[in-house]
């Protein structure tokens, strides 16, 4: 699960069914999650005497503490709609169009150069980990943005913006 944070590419989970325990942990560990209307999510270990502590790590970094405890303490399933409301998933679609919609999102993201996505992903997670200290989080973000301003992607993007056209990325 930790590897998902350091992989440079954005990681998109596509869920069409039940994601419990480690499956729910995987869902929470991915950068984005697209799910079907029929999907369910749970951390049911408490029902068999095995508290889902490791899934709780990823889930607590994705949704609020109170919602995480509700999932961990009850072990009950939550629907895709509740998962969306909690912030565990990004979008919900019918199963028939789920893969098509997931690929649509992936293709949209793939239009951005990977080094730029990787830079942003790394900085985002680094500043989140320093979240207890707002000033450190801003230091990380300011450094990253300053570095980003001097690379070819920012140069092309700013130029295109000023010329009112789409950037011509070298992917």
Coordinates of C-alpha atoms in Angstrom, one line a residue:
X1 CA 0.0 0.0 0.0
X2 CA 2.9 2.4 0.8
X3 CA 4.3 1.9 -2.7
X4 CA 1.1 3.4 -4.2
X5 CA 2.2 6.7 -2.7
X6 CA 5.6 6.8 -4.3
X7 CA 4.6 5.5 -7.8
X8 CA 4.9 8.6 -10.0
X9 CA 1.8 7.8 -12.0
X10 CA -1.7 8.7 -10.6
X11 CA -3.3 5.5 -9.4
X12 CA -7.0 5.1 -10.2
X13 CA -9.0 2.3 -8.5
X14 CA -12.0 1.0 -10.3
X15 CA -14.4 -0.8 -7.9
X16 CA -17.4 -2.8 -9.2
X17 CA -18.4 -4.9 -6.2
X18 CA -17.5 -5.3 -2.6
X19 CA -14.3 -3.8 -1.1
X20 CA -13.8 -4.9 2.4
X21 CA -10.8 -4.9 4.8
X22 CA -7.7 -4.8 2.6
X23 CA -9.9 -4.0 -0.4
X24 CA -11.2 -0.9 1.4
X25 CA -7.6 -0.1 2.4
X26 CA -6.5 -0.4 -1.3
X27 CA -9.4 1.9 -2.3
X28 CA -8.4 4.5 0.2
X29 CA -4.7 4.2 -0.8
X30 CA -5.3 5.0 -4.4
X31 CA -5.1 8.6 -5.6
X32 CA -8.6 8.4 -7.2
X33 CA -11.4 5.9 -7.0
X34 CA -14.2 5.4 -9.5
X35 CA -16.9 3.0 -8.4
X36 CA -20.2 1.4 -9.5
X37 CA -23.5 2.1 -7.9
X38 CA -23.7 -1.5 -6.6
X39 CA -20.3 -1.3 -4.8
X40 CA -20.1 -1.7 -1.0
X41 CA -17.2 -0.8 1.3
X42 CA -16.5 -2.0 4.8
X43 CA -13.9 -2.8 7.5
X44 CA -15.7 -5.8 9.0
X45 CA -12.9 -7.3 11.1
X46 CA -14.5 -6.2 14.3
X47 CA -17.3 -8.7 13.6
X48 CA -14.9 -11.6 13.8
X49 CA -12.6 -10.3 16.6
X50 CA -9.9 -8.8 14.3
X51 CA -9.9 -5.0 14.4
X52 CA -9.0 -3.6 10.9
X53 CA -6.0 -1.5 12.1
X54 CA -4.0 -1.5 8.9
X55 CA -7.1 -0.6 6.7
X56 CA -7.7 2.1 9.3
X57 CA -4.4 3.8 8.4
X58 CA -5.3 4.4 4.8
X59 CA -9.0 5.2 5.5
X60 CA -8.2 7.7 8.2
X61 CA -6.0 9.6 5.8
X62 CA -8.8 9.7 3.2
X63 CA -12.0 10.4 5.3
X64 CA -12.7 12.1 8.6
X65 CA -11.8 10.5 12.0
X66 CA -15.4 10.1 13.0
X67 CA -16.4 8.4 9.8
X68 CA -13.3 6.1 10.0
X69 CA -14.2 5.1 13.5
X70 CA -17.8 4.4 12.5
X71 CA -16.6 2.1 9.8
X72 CA -14.0 0.4 12.1
X73 CA -16.2 0.1 15.2
X74 CA -19.4 -1.2 13.4
X75 CA -17.9 -3.2 10.5
X76 CA -21.1 -2.4 8.5
X77 CA -21.1 -2.0 4.8
X78 CA -21.5 1.5 3.3
X79 CA -23.0 2.1 -0.1
X80 CA -21.2 3.7 -3.0
X81 CA -23.3 6.8 -2.4
X82 CA -22.2 7.0 1.3
X83 CA -18.6 6.4 0.3
X84 CA -18.9 9.3 -2.1
X85 CA -20.4 11.5 0.7
X86 CA -17.6 10.4 3.0
X87 CA -14.9 11.2 0.4
X88 CA -13.7 7.6 0.0
X89 CA -14.6 7.6 -3.7
X90 CA -14.5 10.3 -6.4
X91 CA -17.3 9.3 -8.8
X92 CA -20.1 6.7 -9.1
X93 CA -21.4 5.2 -12.4
X94 CA -23.6 2.3 -13.4
X95 CA -21.6 -0.9 -13.9
X96 CA -22.3 -0.8 -17.6
X97 CA -20.3 2.4 -18.1
X98 CA -17.9 2.1 -15.2
X99 CA -14.8 1.0 -17.2
X100 CA -15.5 3.5 -20.0
X101 CA -15.8 6.4 -17.5
X102 CA -12.7 5.3 -15.6
X103 CA -10.7 5.2 -18.9
X104 CA -12.1 8.6 -19.8
X105 CA -10.7 10.0 -16.6
X106 CA -7.4 8.2 -17.1
X107 CA -7.1 9.5 -20.6
X108 CA -7.9 13.1 -19.4
X109 CA -5.1 12.8 -16.8
X110 CA -2.8 11.3 -19.4
X111 CA -2.9 14.5 -21.4
X112 CA -0.7 16.1 -18.7
X113 CA 3.0 15.3 -18.8
X114 CA 3.9 12.5 -16.3
X115 CA 6.8 14.5 -14.8
X116 CA 4.4 17.3 -13.9
X117 CA 1.8 14.9 -12.4
X118 CA 4.6 13.1 -10.5
X119 CA 5.9 16.4 -9.1
X120 CA 2.4 17.4 -7.9
X121 CA 1.6 14.0 -6.5
X122 CA 4.9 13.8 -4.5
X123 CA 4.5 17.4 -3.2
X124 CA 0.8 16.8 -2.3
X125 CA 1.5 13.7 -0.2
X126 CA 4.6 15.2 1.4
X127 CA 2.8 18.3 2.6
X128 CA -0.1 16.2 3.8
X129 CA 2.3 14.2 6.0
X130 CA 3.6 17.4 7.4
X131 CA 0.0 18.6 7.9
X132 CA 0.3 19.1 11.6
X133 CA 2.6 21.9 10.8
X134 CA 1.0 24.3 8.4
X135 CA 4.2 26.3 7.8
X136 CA 6.2 23.2 6.8
X137 CA 3.4 22.2 4.5
X138 CA 3.5 25.6 2.8
X139 CA 7.3 25.5 2.6
X140 CA 7.1 22.2 0.7
X141 CA 4.4 23.5 -1.6
X142 CA 6.2 26.9 -2.2
X143 CA 9.5 25.1 -3.0
X144 CA 7.8 22.8 -5.4
X145 CA 5.9 25.6 -7.1
X146 CA 9.1 27.6 -7.5
X147 CA 10.9 24.7 -9.0
X148 CA 7.9 23.9 -11.2
X149 CA 7.9 27.5 -12.6
X150 CA 11.4 27.0 -14.1
X151 CA 10.6 23.8 -16.0
X152 CA 9.5 23.4 -19.6
X153 CA 5.9 22.4 -18.7
X154 CA 5.3 25.7 -16.9
X155 CA 6.9 27.6 -19.7
X156 CA 4.7 26.0 -22.3
X157 CA 1.5 26.2 -20.1
X158 CA 1.9 29.9 -19.3
X159 CA 2.8 30.8 -22.9
X160 CA -0.3 28.9 -24.1
X161 CA -2.5 30.6 -21.5
X162 CA -1.3 34.0 -22.5
X163 CA -1.9 33.2 -26.2
X164 CA -5.3 31.8 -25.3
X165 CA -4.6 28.3 -26.7
X166 CA -4.1 24.8 -25.4
X167 CA -0.5 23.9 -24.3
X168 CA 1.4 21.6 -26.7
X169 CA 2.9 19.2 -24.2
X170 CA 5.7 16.9 -25.2
X171 CA 4.3 13.7 -23.7

